[in-house]
Protein backbone atom coordinates (compact mmCIF):
# COMPACT_ATOMS: atom_id res chain seq x y z
CA UNK A 1 0.00 0.00 0.00
CA UNK A 2 1.30 3.47 -0.77
CA UNK A 3 2.74 5.38 2.14
CA UNK A 4 0.54 8.44 1.58
CA UNK A 5 -2.57 6.27 1.59
CA UNK A 6 -1.50 4.61 4.83
CA UNK A 7 -1.06 8.02 6.46
CA UNK A 8 -4.51 9.11 5.24
CA UNK A 9 -6.17 6.06 6.71
CA UNK A 10 -4.23 6.09 9.98
CA UNK A 11 -4.93 9.79 10.52
CA UNK A 12 -8.63 8.94 10.94
CA UNK A 13 -9.01 6.39 13.74
CA UNK A 14 -12.46 5.31 12.57
CA UNK A 15 -11.19 4.62 9.05
CA UNK A 16 -8.29 2.62 10.45
CA UNK A 17 -10.60 0.60 12.71
CA UNK A 18 -12.91 -0.08 9.78
CA UNK A 19 -9.95 -1.26 7.69
CA UNK A 20 -8.82 -3.60 10.44
CA UNK A 21 -12.30 -5.09 10.84
CA UNK A 22 -12.87 -5.37 7.06
CA UNK A 23 -9.51 -6.72 5.99
CA UNK A 24 -10.59 -7.39 2.39
CA UNK A 25 -9.89 -3.70 1.75
CA UNK A 26 -6.15 -4.30 2.29
CA UNK A 27 -6.13 -6.36 -0.90
CA UNK A 28 -8.09 -3.79 -2.91
CA UNK A 29 -6.04 -0.85 -1.70
CA UNK A 30 -2.75 -2.67 -2.28
CA UNK A 31 -3.69 -3.51 -5.85
CA UNK A 32 -5.06 -0.11 -6.77
CA UNK A 33 -4.77 2.97 -4.52
CA UNK A 34 -7.56 4.67 -6.49
CA UNK A 35 -9.95 2.31 -4.66
CA UNK A 36 -9.67 4.70 -1.71
CA UNK A 37 -12.89 6.45 -2.77
CA UNK A 38 -14.73 3.11 -2.86
CA UNK A 39 -13.25 2.35 0.58
CA UNK A 40 -14.64 5.63 1.94
CA UNK A 41 -18.04 4.95 0.36
CA UNK A 42 -18.15 1.51 1.97
CA UNK A 43 -17.10 3.02 5.31
CA UNK A 44 -19.88 5.62 5.12
CA UNK A 45 -22.47 2.96 4.27
CA UNK A 46 -21.26 0.80 7.16
CA UNK A 47 -21.30 3.79 9.52
CA UNK A 48 -24.89 4.66 8.57
CA UNK A 49 -26.12 1.12 9.19
CA UNK A 50 -24.16 0.93 12.44
CA UNK A 51 -25.74 4.16 13.67
CA UNK A 52 -29.20 2.98 12.65
CA UNK A 53 -28.71 -0.29 14.51
CA UNK A 54 -27.60 1.55 17.66
CA UNK A 55 -30.67 3.80 17.53
CA UNK A 56 -32.98 0.82 17.02
CA UNK A 57 -31.38 -1.05 19.92
CA UNK A 58 -31.80 1.99 22.16
CA UNK A 59 -35.46 2.34 21.20
CA UNK A 60 -36.03 -1.37 21.86
CA UNK A 61 -34.38 -1.07 25.27
CA UNK A 62 -36.55 1.91 26.18
CA UNK A 63 -39.67 0.03 25.08
CA UNK A 64 -38.65 -2.98 27.17
CA UNK A 65 -38.11 -0.83 30.27
CA UNK A 66 -41.48 0.88 29.70
CA UNK A 67 -43.22 -2.49 29.42
CA UNK A 68 -41.54 -3.74 32.60
CA UNK A 69 -42.67 -0.62 34.46
CA UNK A 70 -46.24 -1.12 33.20
CA UNK A 71 -46.23 -4.70 34.51
CA UNK A 72 -44.93 -3.59 37.91
CA UNK A 73 -47.70 -1.03 38.40
JSON list of N, CA and C in Angstrom, two decimals:
[
{"chain": "A", "resi": 1, "resn": "UNK", "atom": "N", "xyz": [0.86, -1.16, 0.00]},
{"chain": "A", "resi": 1, "resn": "UNK", "atom": "CA", "xyz": [0.00, 0.00, 0.00]},
{"chain": "A", "resi": 1, "resn": "UNK", "atom": "C", "xyz": [0.90, 1.23, 0.00]},
{"chain": "A", "resi": 2, "resn": "UNK", "atom": "N", "xyz": [0.49, 2.25, -0.70]},
{"chain": "A", "resi": 2, "resn": "UNK", "atom": "CA", "xyz": [1.30, 3.47, -0.77]},
{"chain": "A", "resi": 2, "resn": "UNK", "atom": "C", "xyz": [1.37, 4.15, 0.59]},
{"chain": "A", "resi": 3, "resn": "UNK", "atom": "N", "xyz": [2.49, 4.75, 0.85]},
{"chain": "A", "resi": 3, "resn": "UNK", "atom": "CA", "xyz": [2.74, 5.38, 2.14]},
{"chain": "A", "resi": 3, "resn": "UNK", "atom": "C", "xyz": [1.76, 6.52, 2.41]},
{"chain": "A", "resi": 4, "resn": "UNK", "atom": "N", "xyz": [1.48, 7.33, 1.41]},
{"chain": "A", "resi": 4, "resn": "UNK", "atom": "CA", "xyz": [0.54, 8.44, 1.58]},
{"chain": "A", "resi": 4, "resn": "UNK", "atom": "C", "xyz": [-0.86, 7.95, 1.93]},
{"chain": "A", "resi": 5, "resn": "UNK", "atom": "N", "xyz": [-1.26, 6.85, 1.32]},
{"chain": "A", "resi": 5, "resn": "UNK", "atom": "CA", "xyz": [-2.57, 6.27, 1.59]},
{"chain": "A", "resi": 5, "resn": "UNK", "atom": "C", "xyz": [-2.63, 5.72, 3.01]},
{"chain": "A", "resi": 6, "resn": "UNK", "atom": "N", "xyz": [-1.55, 5.11, 3.45]},
{"chain": "A", "resi": 6, "resn": "UNK", "atom": "CA", "xyz": [-1.50, 4.61, 4.83]},
{"chain": "A", "resi": 6, "resn": "UNK", "atom": "C", "xyz": [-1.65, 5.76, 5.82]},
{"chain": "A", "resi": 7, "resn": "UNK", "atom": "N", "xyz": [-0.96, 6.86, 5.57]},
{"chain": "A", "resi": 7, "resn": "UNK", "atom": "CA", "xyz": [-1.06, 8.02, 6.46]},
{"chain": "A", "resi": 7, "resn": "UNK", "atom": "C", "xyz": [-2.47, 8.59, 6.46]},
{"chain": "A", "resi": 8, "resn": "UNK", "atom": "N", "xyz": [-3.12, 8.62, 5.30]},
{"chain": "A", "resi": 8, "resn": "UNK", "atom": "CA", "xyz": [-4.51, 9.11, 5.24]},
{"chain": "A", "resi": 8, "resn": "UNK", "atom": "C", "xyz": [-5.42, 8.27, 6.11]},
{"chain": "A", "resi": 9, "resn": "UNK", "atom": "N", "xyz": [-5.29, 6.97, 5.98]},
{"chain": "A", "resi": 9, "resn": "UNK", "atom": "CA", "xyz": [-6.17, 6.06, 6.71]},
{"chain": "A", "resi": 9, "resn": "UNK", "atom": "C", "xyz": [-5.86, 6.10, 8.21]},
{"chain": "A", "resi": 10, "resn": "UNK", "atom": "N", "xyz": [-4.59, 6.09, 8.56]},
{"chain": "A", "resi": 10, "resn": "UNK", "atom": "CA", "xyz": [-4.23, 6.09, 9.98]},
{"chain": "A", "resi": 10, "resn": "UNK", "atom": "C", "xyz": [-4.51, 7.42, 10.67]},
{"chain": "A", "resi": 11, "resn": "UNK", "atom": "N", "xyz": [-4.63, 8.50, 9.90]},
{"chain": "A", "resi": 11, "resn": "UNK", "atom": "CA", "xyz": [-4.93, 9.79, 10.52]},
{"chain": "A", "resi": 11, "resn": "UNK", "atom": "C", "xyz": [-6.36, 9.85, 11.04]},
{"chain": "A", "resi": 12, "resn": "UNK", "atom": "N", "xyz": [-7.25, 9.04, 10.46]},
{"chain": "A", "resi": 12, "resn": "UNK", "atom": "CA", "xyz": [-8.63, 8.94, 10.94]},
{"chain": "A", "resi": 12, "resn": "UNK", "atom": "C", "xyz": [-8.78, 7.60, 11.65]},
{"chain": "A", "resi": 13, "resn": "UNK", "atom": "N", "xyz": [-8.94, 7.63, 12.96]},
{"chain": "A", "resi": 13, "resn": "UNK", "atom": "CA", "xyz": [-9.01, 6.39, 13.74]},
{"chain": "A", "resi": 13, "resn": "UNK", "atom": "C", "xyz": [-10.17, 5.51, 13.30]},
{"chain": "A", "resi": 14, "resn": "UNK", "atom": "N", "xyz": [-11.30, 6.11, 12.97]},
{"chain": "A", "resi": 14, "resn": "UNK", "atom": "CA", "xyz": [-12.46, 5.31, 12.57]},
{"chain": "A", "resi": 14, "resn": "UNK", "atom": "C", "xyz": [-12.21, 4.59, 11.24]},
{"chain": "A", "resi": 15, "resn": "UNK", "atom": "N", "xyz": [-11.52, 5.26, 10.32]},
{"chain": "A", "resi": 15, "resn": "UNK", "atom": "CA", "xyz": [-11.19, 4.62, 9.05]},
{"chain": "A", "resi": 15, "resn": "UNK", "atom": "C", "xyz": [-10.24, 3.45, 9.28]},
{"chain": "A", "resi": 16, "resn": "UNK", "atom": "N", "xyz": [-9.27, 3.66, 10.15]},
{"chain": "A", "resi": 16, "resn": "UNK", "atom": "CA", "xyz": [-8.29, 2.62, 10.45]},
{"chain": "A", "resi": 16, "resn": "UNK", "atom": "C", "xyz": [-8.97, 1.42, 11.13]},
{"chain": "A", "resi": 17, "resn": "UNK", "atom": "N", "xyz": [-9.87, 1.69, 12.05]},
{"chain": "A", "resi": 17, "resn": "UNK", "atom": "CA", "xyz": [-10.60, 0.60, 12.71]},
{"chain": "A", "resi": 17, "resn": "UNK", "atom": "C", "xyz": [-11.47, -0.16, 11.72]},
{"chain": "A", "resi": 18, "resn": "UNK", "atom": "N", "xyz": [-12.09, 0.57, 10.80]},
{"chain": "A", "resi": 18, "resn": "UNK", "atom": "CA", "xyz": [-12.91, -0.08, 9.78]},
{"chain": "A", "resi": 18, "resn": "UNK", "atom": "C", "xyz": [-12.03, -0.96, 8.89]},
{"chain": "A", "resi": 19, "resn": "UNK", "atom": "N", "xyz": [-10.86, -0.48, 8.52]},
{"chain": "A", "resi": 19, "resn": "UNK", "atom": "CA", "xyz": [-9.95, -1.26, 7.69]},
{"chain": "A", "resi": 19, "resn": "UNK", "atom": "C", "xyz": [-9.51, -2.52, 8.41]},
{"chain": "A", "resi": 20, "resn": "UNK", "atom": "N", "xyz": [-9.25, -2.43, 9.68]},
{"chain": "A", "resi": 20, "resn": "UNK", "atom": "CA", "xyz": [-8.82, -3.60, 10.44]},
{"chain": "A", "resi": 20, "resn": "UNK", "atom": "C", "xyz": [-9.95, -4.62, 10.58]},
{"chain": "A", "resi": 21, "resn": "UNK", "atom": "N", "xyz": [-11.19, -4.15, 10.69]},
{"chain": "A", "resi": 21, "resn": "UNK", "atom": "CA", "xyz": [-12.30, -5.09, 10.84]},
{"chain": "A", "resi": 21, "resn": "UNK", "atom": "C", "xyz": [-12.80, -5.61, 9.49]},
{"chain": "A", "resi": 22, "resn": "UNK", "atom": "N", "xyz": [-12.49, -4.93, 8.41]},
{"chain": "A", "resi": 22, "resn": "UNK", "atom": "CA", "xyz": [-12.87, -5.37, 7.06]},
{"chain": "A", "resi": 22, "resn": "UNK", "atom": "C", "xyz": [-11.60, -5.51, 6.23]},
{"chain": "A", "resi": 23, "resn": "UNK", "atom": "N", "xyz": [-10.87, -6.56, 6.53]},
{"chain": "A", "resi": 23, "resn": "UNK", "atom": "CA", "xyz": [-9.51, -6.72, 5.99]},
{"chain": "A", "resi": 23, "resn": "UNK", "atom": "C", "xyz": [-9.47, -6.94, 4.47]},
{"chain": "A", "resi": 24, "resn": "UNK", "atom": "N", "xyz": [-10.58, -7.22, 3.85]},
{"chain": "A", "resi": 24, "resn": "UNK", "atom": "CA", "xyz": [-10.59, -7.39, 2.39]},
{"chain": "A", "resi": 24, "resn": "UNK", "atom": "C", "xyz": [-10.12, -6.12, 1.70]},
{"chain": "A", "resi": 25, "resn": "UNK", "atom": "N", "xyz": [-10.30, -4.98, 2.35]},
{"chain": "A", "resi": 25, "resn": "UNK", "atom": "CA", "xyz": [-9.89, -3.70, 1.75]},
{"chain": "A", "resi": 25, "resn": "UNK", "atom": "C", "xyz": [-8.37, -3.58, 1.64]},
{"chain": "A", "resi": 26, "resn": "UNK", "atom": "N", "xyz": [-7.61, -4.31, 2.45]},
{"chain": "A", "resi": 26, "resn": "UNK", "atom": "CA", "xyz": [-6.15, -4.30, 2.29]},
{"chain": "A", "resi": 26, "resn": "UNK", "atom": "C", "xyz": [-5.78, -4.75, 0.88]},
{"chain": "A", "resi": 27, "resn": "UNK", "atom": "N", "xyz": [-6.43, -5.82, 0.43]},
{"chain": "A", "resi": 27, "resn": "UNK", "atom": "CA", "xyz": [-6.13, -6.36, -0.90]},
{"chain": "A", "resi": 27, "resn": "UNK", "atom": "C", "xyz": [-6.48, -5.34, -1.98]},
{"chain": "A", "resi": 28, "resn": "UNK", "atom": "N", "xyz": [-7.66, -4.75, -1.88]},
{"chain": "A", "resi": 28, "resn": "UNK", "atom": "CA", "xyz": [-8.09, -3.79, -2.91]},
{"chain": "A", "resi": 28, "resn": "UNK", "atom": "C", "xyz": [-7.22, -2.55, -2.93]},
{"chain": "A", "resi": 29, "resn": "UNK", "atom": "N", "xyz": [-6.85, -2.06, -1.76]},
{"chain": "A", "resi": 29, "resn": "UNK", "atom": "CA", "xyz": [-6.04, -0.85, -1.70]},
{"chain": "A", "resi": 29, "resn": "UNK", "atom": "C", "xyz": [-4.59, -1.12, -2.09]},
{"chain": "A", "resi": 30, "resn": "UNK", "atom": "N", "xyz": [-4.10, -2.31, -1.84]},
{"chain": "A", "resi": 30, "resn": "UNK", "atom": "CA", "xyz": [-2.75, -2.67, -2.28]},
{"chain": "A", "resi": 30, "resn": "UNK", "atom": "C", "xyz": [-2.67, -2.77, -3.79]},
{"chain": "A", "resi": 31, "resn": "UNK", "atom": "N", "xyz": [-3.70, -3.32, -4.39]},
{"chain": "A", "resi": 31, "resn": "UNK", "atom": "CA", "xyz": [-3.69, -3.51, -5.85]},
{"chain": "A", "resi": 31, "resn": "UNK", "atom": "C", "xyz": [-3.89, -2.20, -6.60]},
{"chain": "A", "resi": 32, "resn": "UNK", "atom": "N", "xyz": [-4.77, -1.35, -6.07]},
{"chain": "A", "resi": 32, "resn": "UNK", "atom": "CA", "xyz": [-5.06, -0.11, -6.77]},
{"chain": "A", "resi": 32, "resn": "UNK", "atom": "C", "xyz": [-5.41, 0.97, -5.75]},
{"chain": "A", "resi": 33, "resn": "UNK", "atom": "N", "xyz": [-4.51, 1.92, -5.51]},
{"chain": "A", "resi": 33, "resn": "UNK", "atom": "CA", "xyz": [-4.77, 2.97, -4.52]},
{"chain": "A", "resi": 33, "resn": "UNK", "atom": "C", "xyz": [-5.97, 3.87, -4.87]},
{"chain": "A", "resi": 34, "resn": "UNK", "atom": "N", "xyz": [-6.40, 3.85, -6.13]},
{"chain": "A", "resi": 34, "resn": "UNK", "atom": "CA", "xyz": [-7.56, 4.67, -6.49]},
{"chain": "A", "resi": 34, "resn": "UNK", "atom": "C", "xyz": [-8.86, 4.08, -5.94]},
{"chain": "A", "resi": 35, "resn": "UNK", "atom": "N", "xyz": [-8.78, 2.90, -5.33]},
{"chain": "A", "resi": 35, "resn": "UNK", "atom": "CA", "xyz": [-9.95, 2.31, -4.66]},
{"chain": "A", "resi": 35, "resn": "UNK", "atom": "C", "xyz": [-10.25, 2.99, -3.33]},
{"chain": "A", "resi": 36, "resn": "UNK", "atom": "N", "xyz": [-9.48, 3.98, -2.98]},
{"chain": "A", "resi": 36, "resn": "UNK", "atom": "CA", "xyz": [-9.67, 4.70, -1.71]},
{"chain": "A", "resi": 36, "resn": "UNK", "atom": "C", "xyz": [-11.06, 5.31, -1.64]},
{"chain": "A", "resi": 37, "resn": "UNK", "atom": "N", "xyz": [-11.56, 5.86, -2.75]},
{"chain": "A", "resi": 37, "resn": "UNK", "atom": "CA", "xyz": [-12.89, 6.45, -2.77]},
{"chain": "A", "resi": 37, "resn": "UNK", "atom": "C", "xyz": [-13.95, 5.38, -2.50]},
{"chain": "A", "resi": 38, "resn": "UNK", "atom": "N", "xyz": [-13.79, 4.21, -3.11]},
{"chain": "A", "resi": 38, "resn": "UNK", "atom": "CA", "xyz": [-14.73, 3.11, -2.86]},
{"chain": "A", "resi": 38, "resn": "UNK", "atom": "C", "xyz": [-14.64, 2.66, -1.40]},
{"chain": "A", "resi": 39, "resn": "UNK", "atom": "N", "xyz": [-13.44, 2.67, -0.84]},
{"chain": "A", "resi": 39, "resn": "UNK", "atom": "CA", "xyz": [-13.25, 2.35, 0.58]},
{"chain": "A", "resi": 39, "resn": "UNK", "atom": "C", "xyz": [-14.03, 3.32, 1.45]},
{"chain": "A", "resi": 40, "resn": "UNK", "atom": "N", "xyz": [-13.92, 4.62, 1.15]},
{"chain": "A", "resi": 40, "resn": "UNK", "atom": "CA", "xyz": [-14.64, 5.63, 1.94]},
{"chain": "A", "resi": 40, "resn": "UNK", "atom": "C", "xyz": [-16.15, 5.47, 1.78]},
{"chain": "A", "resi": 41, "resn": "UNK", "atom": "N", "xyz": [-16.61, 5.17, 0.57]},
{"chain": "A", "resi": 41, "resn": "UNK", "atom": "CA", "xyz": [-18.04, 4.95, 0.36]},
{"chain": "A", "resi": 41, "resn": "UNK", "atom": "C", "xyz": [-18.54, 3.77, 1.17]},
{"chain": "A", "resi": 42, "resn": "UNK", "atom": "N", "xyz": [-17.77, 2.69, 1.19]},
{"chain": "A", "resi": 42, "resn": "UNK", "atom": "CA", "xyz": [-18.15, 1.51, 1.97]},
{"chain": "A", "resi": 42, "resn": "UNK", "atom": "C", "xyz": [-18.14, 1.83, 3.46]},
{"chain": "A", "resi": 43, "resn": "UNK", "atom": "N", "xyz": [-17.16, 2.61, 3.90]},
{"chain": "A", "resi": 43, "resn": "UNK", "atom": "CA", "xyz": [-17.10, 3.02, 5.31]},
{"chain": "A", "resi": 43, "resn": "UNK", "atom": "C", "xyz": [-18.33, 3.84, 5.69]},
{"chain": "A", "resi": 44, "resn": "UNK", "atom": "N", "xyz": [-18.72, 4.77, 4.82]},
{"chain": "A", "resi": 44, "resn": "UNK", "atom": "CA", "xyz": [-19.88, 5.62, 5.12]},
{"chain": "A", "resi": 44, "resn": "UNK", "atom": "C", "xyz": [-21.15, 4.79, 5.18]},
{"chain": "A", "resi": 45, "resn": "UNK", "atom": "N", "xyz": [-21.29, 3.83, 4.27]},
{"chain": "A", "resi": 45, "resn": "UNK", "atom": "CA", "xyz": [-22.47, 2.96, 4.27]},
{"chain": "A", "resi": 45, "resn": "UNK", "atom": "C", "xyz": [-22.50, 2.12, 5.54]},
{"chain": "A", "resi": 46, "resn": "UNK", "atom": "N", "xyz": [-21.35, 1.58, 5.93]},
{"chain": "A", "resi": 46, "resn": "UNK", "atom": "CA", "xyz": [-21.26, 0.80, 7.16]},
{"chain": "A", "resi": 46, "resn": "UNK", "atom": "C", "xyz": [-21.59, 1.67, 8.38]},
{"chain": "A", "resi": 47, "resn": "UNK", "atom": "N", "xyz": [-21.08, 2.88, 8.40]},
{"chain": "A", "resi": 47, "resn": "UNK", "atom": "CA", "xyz": [-21.30, 3.79, 9.52]},
{"chain": "A", "resi": 47, "resn": "UNK", "atom": "C", "xyz": [-22.78, 4.14, 9.66]},
{"chain": "A", "resi": 48, "resn": "UNK", "atom": "N", "xyz": [-23.45, 4.36, 8.53]},
{"chain": "A", "resi": 48, "resn": "UNK", "atom": "CA", "xyz": [-24.89, 4.66, 8.57]},
{"chain": "A", "resi": 48, "resn": "UNK", "atom": "C", "xyz": [-25.67, 3.49, 9.14]},
{"chain": "A", "resi": 49, "resn": "UNK", "atom": "N", "xyz": [-25.38, 2.28, 8.68]},
{"chain": "A", "resi": 49, "resn": "UNK", "atom": "CA", "xyz": [-26.12, 1.12, 9.19]},
{"chain": "A", "resi": 49, "resn": "UNK", "atom": "C", "xyz": [-25.80, 0.86, 10.65]},
{"chain": "A", "resi": 50, "resn": "UNK", "atom": "N", "xyz": [-24.55, 1.10, 11.04]},
{"chain": "A", "resi": 50, "resn": "UNK", "atom": "CA", "xyz": [-24.16, 0.93, 12.44]},
{"chain": "A", "resi": 50, "resn": "UNK", "atom": "C", "xyz": [-24.92, 1.91, 13.34]},
{"chain": "A", "resi": 51, "resn": "UNK", "atom": "N", "xyz": [-25.02, 3.15, 12.90]},
{"chain": "A", "resi": 51, "resn": "UNK", "atom": "CA", "xyz": [-25.74, 4.16, 13.67]},
{"chain": "A", "resi": 51, "resn": "UNK", "atom": "C", "xyz": [-27.22, 3.82, 13.77]},
{"chain": "A", "resi": 52, "resn": "UNK", "atom": "N", "xyz": [-27.79, 3.37, 12.66]},
{"chain": "A", "resi": 52, "resn": "UNK", "atom": "CA", "xyz": [-29.20, 2.98, 12.65]},
{"chain": "A", "resi": 52, "resn": "UNK", "atom": "C", "xyz": [-29.45, 1.82, 13.60]},
{"chain": "A", "resi": 53, "resn": "UNK", "atom": "N", "xyz": [-28.56, 0.85, 13.61]},
{"chain": "A", "resi": 53, "resn": "UNK", "atom": "CA", "xyz": [-28.71, -0.29, 14.51]},
{"chain": "A", "resi": 53, "resn": "UNK", "atom": "C", "xyz": [-28.62, 0.14, 15.96]},
{"chain": "A", "resi": 54, "resn": "UNK", "atom": "N", "xyz": [-27.72, 1.06, 16.28]},
{"chain": "A", "resi": 54, "resn": "UNK", "atom": "CA", "xyz": [-27.60, 1.55, 17.66]},
{"chain": "A", "resi": 54, "resn": "UNK", "atom": "C", "xyz": [-28.86, 2.27, 18.09]},
{"chain": "A", "resi": 55, "resn": "UNK", "atom": "N", "xyz": [-29.44, 3.08, 17.20]},
{"chain": "A", "resi": 55, "resn": "UNK", "atom": "CA", "xyz": [-30.67, 3.80, 17.53]},
{"chain": "A", "resi": 55, "resn": "UNK", "atom": "C", "xyz": [-31.82, 2.82, 17.75]},
{"chain": "A", "resi": 56, "resn": "UNK", "atom": "N", "xyz": [-31.93, 1.82, 16.87]},
{"chain": "A", "resi": 56, "resn": "UNK", "atom": "CA", "xyz": [-32.98, 0.82, 17.02]},
{"chain": "A", "resi": 56, "resn": "UNK", "atom": "C", "xyz": [-32.83, 0.03, 18.32]},
{"chain": "A", "resi": 57, "resn": "UNK", "atom": "N", "xyz": [-31.61, -0.33, 18.67]},
{"chain": "A", "resi": 57, "resn": "UNK", "atom": "CA", "xyz": [-31.38, -1.05, 19.92]},
{"chain": "A", "resi": 57, "resn": "UNK", "atom": "C", "xyz": [-31.75, -0.20, 21.13]},
{"chain": "A", "resi": 58, "resn": "UNK", "atom": "N", "xyz": [-31.45, 1.09, 21.07]},
{"chain": "A", "resi": 58, "resn": "UNK", "atom": "CA", "xyz": [-31.80, 1.99, 22.16]},
{"chain": "A", "resi": 58, "resn": "UNK", "atom": "C", "xyz": [-33.31, 2.11, 22.30]},
{"chain": "A", "resi": 59, "resn": "UNK", "atom": "N", "xyz": [-34.00, 2.24, 21.18]},
{"chain": "A", "resi": 59, "resn": "UNK", "atom": "CA", "xyz": [-35.46, 2.34, 21.20]},
{"chain": "A", "resi": 59, "resn": "UNK", "atom": "C", "xyz": [-36.06, 1.05, 21.76]},
{"chain": "A", "resi": 60, "resn": "UNK", "atom": "N", "xyz": [-35.53, -0.09, 21.34]},
{"chain": "A", "resi": 60, "resn": "UNK", "atom": "CA", "xyz": [-36.03, -1.37, 21.86]},
{"chain": "A", "resi": 60, "resn": "UNK", "atom": "C", "xyz": [-35.80, -1.49, 23.36]},
{"chain": "A", "resi": 61, "resn": "UNK", "atom": "N", "xyz": [-34.66, -1.02, 23.83]},
{"chain": "A", "resi": 61, "resn": "UNK", "atom": "CA", "xyz": [-34.38, -1.07, 25.27]},
{"chain": "A", "resi": 61, "resn": "UNK", "atom": "C", "xyz": [-35.34, -0.17, 26.05]},
{"chain": "A", "resi": 62, "resn": "UNK", "atom": "N", "xyz": [-35.61, 0.99, 25.52]},
{"chain": "A", "resi": 62, "resn": "UNK", "atom": "CA", "xyz": [-36.55, 1.91, 26.18]},
{"chain": "A", "resi": 62, "resn": "UNK", "atom": "C", "xyz": [-37.95, 1.31, 26.21]},
{"chain": "A", "resi": 63, "resn": "UNK", "atom": "N", "xyz": [-38.36, 0.68, 25.11]},
{"chain": "A", "resi": 63, "resn": "UNK", "atom": "CA", "xyz": [-39.67, 0.03, 25.08]},
{"chain": "A", "resi": 63, "resn": "UNK", "atom": "C", "xyz": [-39.75, -1.10, 26.10]},
{"chain": "A", "resi": 64, "resn": "UNK", "atom": "N", "xyz": [-38.68, -1.87, 26.22]},
{"chain": "A", "resi": 64, "resn": "UNK", "atom": "CA", "xyz": [-38.65, -2.98, 27.17]},
{"chain": "A", "resi": 64, "resn": "UNK", "atom": "C", "xyz": [-38.77, -2.46, 28.59]},
{"chain": "A", "resi": 65, "resn": "UNK", "atom": "N", "xyz": [-38.05, -1.41, 28.92]},
{"chain": "A", "resi": 65, "resn": "UNK", "atom": "CA", "xyz": [-38.11, -0.83, 30.27]},
{"chain": "A", "resi": 65, "resn": "UNK", "atom": "C", "xyz": [-39.52, -0.29, 30.54]},
{"chain": "A", "resi": 66, "resn": "UNK", "atom": "N", "xyz": [-40.11, 0.37, 29.54]},
{"chain": "A", "resi": 66, "resn": "UNK", "atom": "CA", "xyz": [-41.48, 0.88, 29.70]},
{"chain": "A", "resi": 66, "resn": "UNK", "atom": "C", "xyz": [-42.46, -0.25, 29.94]},
{"chain": "A", "resi": 67, "resn": "UNK", "atom": "N", "xyz": [-42.32, -1.33, 29.22]},
{"chain": "A", "resi": 67, "resn": "UNK", "atom": "CA", "xyz": [-43.22, -2.49, 29.42]},
{"chain": "A", "resi": 67, "resn": "UNK", "atom": "C", "xyz": [-43.03, -3.12, 30.80]},
{"chain": "A", "resi": 68, "resn": "UNK", "atom": "N", "xyz": [-41.81, -3.20, 31.26]},
{"chain": "A", "resi": 68, "resn": "UNK", "atom": "CA", "xyz": [-41.54, -3.74, 32.60]},
{"chain": "A", "resi": 68, "resn": "UNK", "atom": "C", "xyz": [-42.18, -2.85, 33.65]},
{"chain": "A", "resi": 69, "resn": "UNK", "atom": "N", "xyz": [-42.06, -1.55, 33.49]},
{"chain": "A", "resi": 69, "resn": "UNK", "atom": "CA", "xyz": [-42.67, -0.62, 34.46]},
{"chain": "A", "resi": 69, "resn": "UNK", "atom": "C", "xyz": [-44.18, -0.72, 34.44]},
{"chain": "A", "resi": 70, "resn": "UNK", "atom": "N", "xyz": [-44.79, -0.95, 33.28]},
{"chain": "A", "resi": 70, "resn": "UNK", "atom": "CA", "xyz": [-46.24, -1.12, 33.20]},
{"chain": "A", "resi": 70, "resn": "UNK", "atom": "C", "xyz": [-46.67, -2.38, 33.96]},
{"chain": "A", "resi": 71, "resn": "UNK", "atom": "N", "xyz": [-45.90, -3.44, 33.84]},
{"chain": "A", "resi": 71, "resn": "UNK", "atom": "CA", "xyz": [-46.23, -4.70, 34.51]},
{"chain": "A", "resi": 71, "resn": "UNK", "atom": "C", "xyz": [-46.11, -4.53, 36.03]},
{"chain": "A", "resi": 72, "resn": "UNK", "atom": "N", "xyz": [-45.14, -3.77, 36.47]},
{"chain": "A", "resi": 72, "resn": "UNK", "atom": "CA", "xyz": [-44.93, -3.59, 37.91]},
{"chain": "A", "resi": 72, "resn": "UNK", "atom": "C", "xyz": [-45.97, -2.71, 38.56]},
{"chain": "A", "resi": 73, "resn": "UNK", "atom": "N", "xyz": [-46.70, -1.93, 37.80]},
{"chain": "A", "resi": 73, "resn": "UNK", "atom": "CA", "xyz": [-47.70, -1.03, 38.40]},
{"chain": "A", "resi": 73, "resn": "UNK", "atom": "C", "xyz": [-48.93, -1.73, 38.87]}
]
